[in-house]
Coordinates of C-alpha atoms in Angstrom, one line a residue:
Chain A
T1 CA 4.5 15.3 -3.6
Q2 CA 4.5 12.5 -6.1
L3 CA 1.2 11.7 -7.7
L4 CA 0.6 8.4 -9.4
E5 CA -2.5 8.4 -11.5
Q6 CA -3.9 5.0 -12.6
S7 CA -6.3 4.4 -15.4
P8 CA -8.9 3.1 -15.7
Q9 CA -10.3 3.4 -12.2
F10 CA -12.7 0.5 -12.8
L11 CA -12.6 -2.4 -15.2
S12 CA -15.1 -5.2 -15.7
I13 CA -14.3 -7.8 -18.3
Q14 CA -15.2 -11.3 -19.3
E15 CA -13.0 -14.2 -18.5
G16 CA -10.5 -14.8 -21.4
E17 CA -10.3 -11.1 -22.4
N18 CA -7.1 -9.1 -22.4
L19 CA -6.6 -5.8 -20.5
T20 CA -4.1 -3.1 -19.8
V21 CA -3.8 -0.9 -16.7
Y22 CA -1.8 2.3 -16.8
C23 CA 0.2 4.2 -14.1
N24 CA 1.3 7.7 -14.9
S25 CA 3.2 10.5 -13.2
S26 CA 5.1 13.7 -13.9
S27 CA 7.9 12.6 -11.6
V28 CA 10.9 10.3 -12.4
F29 CA 11.2 7.3 -10.2
S30 CA 14.2 5.1 -9.3
S31 CA 11.9 2.1 -9.2
L32 CA 8.2 1.3 -9.5
Q33 CA 6.2 -1.6 -8.0
W34 CA 2.9 -3.2 -8.8
Y35 CA 0.8 -4.7 -6.1
R36 CA -2.5 -6.7 -6.1
Q37 CA -4.9 -6.4 -3.2
E38 CA -7.8 -8.8 -2.6
P39 CA -10.8 -7.9 -0.4
G40 CA -9.9 -8.2 3.3
E41 CA -6.2 -8.4 2.7
G42 CA -3.2 -6.1 2.4
P43 CA -1.5 -5.5 -0.9
V44 CA 0.9 -8.1 -2.2
L45 CA 3.9 -7.2 -4.3
L46 CA 3.8 -8.6 -7.9
V47 CA 6.8 -7.0 -9.4
T48 CA 9.4 -4.3 -9.2
V49 CA 10.8 -2.5 -12.3
V50 CA 13.9 -0.5 -12.1
T51 CA 15.4 0.2 -15.6
G52 CA 13.7 2.5 -18.1
G53 CA 12.1 0.4 -20.9
E54 CA 12.3 -2.7 -18.8
V55 CA 9.7 -5.4 -19.4
K56 CA 9.0 -8.2 -16.9
K57 CA 6.6 -11.1 -17.3
L58 CA 4.9 -13.0 -14.5
K59 CA 2.9 -15.8 -16.2
R60 CA 0.0 -14.0 -17.9
L61 CA 1.0 -10.6 -16.5
T62 CA 3.4 -8.3 -18.4
F63 CA 4.8 -5.2 -16.8
Q64 CA 6.6 -2.4 -18.6
F65 CA 8.5 0.6 -17.2
G66 CA 8.5 3.7 -19.4
D67 CA 11.7 4.8 -21.0
A68 CA 11.7 8.0 -19.0
R69 CA 10.8 6.1 -15.8
K70 CA 7.7 8.2 -15.3
D71 CA 5.0 5.7 -16.2
S72 CA 4.3 2.0 -16.3
S73 CA 1.7 -0.4 -17.6
L74 CA 0.4 -3.8 -16.6
H75 CA -1.1 -6.1 -19.3
I76 CA -3.0 -9.2 -18.4
T77 CA -3.6 -11.8 -21.1
A78 CA -6.6 -14.1 -21.0
A79 CA -7.9 -12.8 -17.7
Q80 CA -9.2 -15.3 -15.2
T81 CA -11.6 -14.8 -12.3
G82 CA -8.6 -15.2 -9.9
D83 CA -7.2 -12.0 -11.3
T84 CA -10.0 -10.0 -9.7
G85 CA -8.8 -7.4 -7.3
L86 CA -7.4 -3.9 -6.8
Y87 CA -4.2 -3.3 -8.7
L88 CA -1.9 -0.6 -7.3
C89 CA 1.3 0.9 -8.6
A90 CA 3.7 2.3 -6.1
A91 CA 6.9 4.2 -6.3
S92 CA 9.7 5.1 -3.9
G93 CA 11.3 8.3 -5.1
G94 CA 12.7 8.9 -1.7
Y95 CA 14.3 6.2 0.4
Q96 CA 11.8 6.3 3.3
K97 CA 8.4 6.5 1.8
V98 CA 6.4 4.5 -0.7
T99 CA 3.7 6.3 -2.5
F100 CA 0.7 4.4 -4.0
G101 CA -1.3 5.1 -7.0
T102 CA -5.1 5.7 -7.1
G103 CA -5.8 2.1 -7.9
T104 CA -7.6 0.1 -10.6
K105 CA -10.4 -2.2 -9.5
L106 CA -10.6 -5.2 -11.8
Q107 CA -13.5 -7.5 -11.9
V108 CA -13.3 -10.6 -14.1
I109 CA -16.7 -12.1 -14.8
P110 CA -16.9 -15.9 -15.5
Chain B
D1 CA 7.6 -17.6 9.8
A2 CA 4.8 -15.3 10.7
G3 CA 4.2 -12.4 8.4
V4 CA 3.0 -9.0 9.4
T5 CA 0.2 -9.3 12.0
Q6 CA -2.3 -6.6 13.0
S7 CA -4.8 -6.3 15.7
P8 CA -7.7 -6.0 16.1
T9 CA -9.1 -6.9 12.6
H10 CA -12.2 -4.8 13.1
L11 CA -13.1 -2.0 15.4
I12 CA -16.1 0.3 15.9
K13 CA -15.8 3.6 17.7
T14 CA -17.8 6.7 18.1
R15 CA -16.8 10.3 17.2
G16 CA -14.4 11.9 19.7
Q17 CA -13.1 8.6 21.0
Q18 CA -9.5 7.5 20.9
V19 CA -8.2 4.3 19.3
T20 CA -5.0 2.2 19.3
L21 CA -4.0 -0.2 16.6
R22 CA -1.2 -2.7 16.8
C23 CA 1.3 -4.2 14.4
S24 CA 4.0 -6.9 14.7
P25 CA 6.4 -6.8 11.7
K26 CA 7.6 -9.8 9.8
S27 CA 10.5 -11.6 11.4
G28 CA 13.8 -9.9 10.6
H29 CA 12.2 -6.5 9.7
D30 CA 12.9 -3.4 11.7
T31 CA 11.0 -0.7 9.8
V32 CA 7.2 -0.2 10.1
S33 CA 5.1 2.0 8.0
W34 CA 1.4 2.8 8.5
Y35 CA -1.1 3.5 5.8
Q36 CA -4.7 4.6 5.6
Q37 CA -6.8 3.2 2.8
A38 CA -10.3 4.4 1.9
L39 CA -12.5 1.9 0.1
G40 CA -11.4 1.2 -3.5
Q41 CA -8.5 3.7 -3.3
G42 CA -4.8 3.4 -2.9
P43 CA -3.2 3.5 0.6
Q44 CA -2.1 6.9 1.9
F45 CA 1.2 7.1 3.8
I46 CA 0.7 8.1 7.5
F47 CA 4.2 7.7 8.9
Q48 CA 7.2 5.4 9.2
Y49 CA 9.1 4.2 12.3
Y50 CA 12.7 3.0 12.4
E51 CA 14.8 2.6 15.5
E52 CA 11.9 3.6 17.6
E53 CA 11.6 7.1 16.0
E54 CA 9.2 8.6 13.5
R55 CA 11.4 9.1 10.4
Q56 CA 8.9 10.5 7.9
R57 CA 5.3 11.6 8.0
G58 CA 2.6 12.0 5.4
N59 CA -0.1 14.7 5.3
F60 CA -2.0 13.6 8.4
P61 CA -2.9 15.8 11.5
D62 CA -1.3 15.5 14.9
R63 CA -4.3 13.5 16.0
F64 CA -2.4 10.6 14.4
S65 CA 0.6 9.5 16.4
G66 CA 2.6 6.3 16.8
H67 CA 5.2 4.4 18.7
Q68 CA 7.7 1.7 18.0
F69 CA 8.9 -0.6 20.7
P70 CA 12.4 -2.2 21.1
N71 CA 11.0 -5.5 19.6
Y72 CA 10.1 -3.5 16.4
S73 CA 6.4 -3.8 17.0
S74 CA 4.4 -0.6 16.5
E75 CA 1.2 1.2 17.5
L76 CA -0.9 3.7 15.7
N77 CA -3.0 6.0 17.9
V78 CA -5.7 8.3 16.7
N79 CA -7.3 10.8 19.0
A80 CA -10.6 12.7 18.7
L81 CA -11.9 10.4 16.1
L82 CA -13.9 11.9 13.2
L83 CA -16.3 10.1 10.8
G84 CA -13.7 10.6 8.1
D85 CA -11.2 8.5 9.9
S86 CA -13.3 5.4 9.0
A87 CA -10.9 3.4 6.8
L88 CA -8.7 0.3 6.5
Y89 CA -5.5 0.9 8.4
L90 CA -2.6 -1.1 7.0
C91 CA 0.8 -1.8 8.6
A92 CA 3.8 -2.6 6.4
S93 CA 7.2 -3.8 7.4
S94 CA 10.5 -3.9 5.6
P95 CA 14.1 -4.8 6.3
G96 CA 16.0 -1.6 6.9
Q97 CA 15.1 2.1 6.5
V98 CA 15.8 2.2 2.8
V99 CA 12.5 1.1 1.4
R100 CA 13.2 0.5 -2.2
E101 CA 12.1 -3.0 -3.0
K102 CA 9.4 -4.6 -1.1
L103 CA 6.8 -3.8 1.6
F104 CA 5.1 -6.7 3.4
F105 CA 1.6 -5.8 4.5
G106 CA -0.7 -7.1 7.2
S107 CA -4.3 -7.7 6.5
G108 CA -5.2 -4.4 8.2
T109 CA -7.6 -3.1 10.8
Q110 CA -11.0 -2.0 9.6
L111 CA -12.0 1.0 11.7
S112 CA -15.6 2.3 11.6
V113 CA -16.3 5.6 13.3
L114 CA -20.0 6.2 14.0

């Protein structure tokens, strides 16, 4: 069973601050995804990383896949209230099943 | 182009009852996965349907069963409901059985068991 541990579990920051969320596992993954989920909605895919060491940027969000493809990080620069939500990493080691991480609940305070 | 639709949006049941949740996948998608999500936690994989068959199953008891229809829509059935079954149930669809890139989720069904 693949376990994806995310840290921190909760994060409350002021608007304009920077933050980093981590996703760690003992397993190697062929790819890793980051999702954001807002209250009352399903998760929405933000990015997929495939290559070890890969860095992808999505506006103020920077995603990095670890060199060994076991971990990943999400960095948000100058957080905005619209960034509030539950951030989930997910991985598909097998071809049929996507496993989600434990989640990081982010609250950005105006 | 409609995305993934789930019904009902909310449901209240009592212990011991049975419930059926429904999902219509995104147009062009033939694979449906069901997830259970407790408040503030990541979704837990229940099972996946492809070509009207259950292809893989997570760590859930036999009380959880499903079905996929020829039009790719799917149902999740839960029998003998327990208080611990209260959760958000999410349906996700994808094109093809090889789920590597992207899952499209519905907004979920919030189930409360009293």
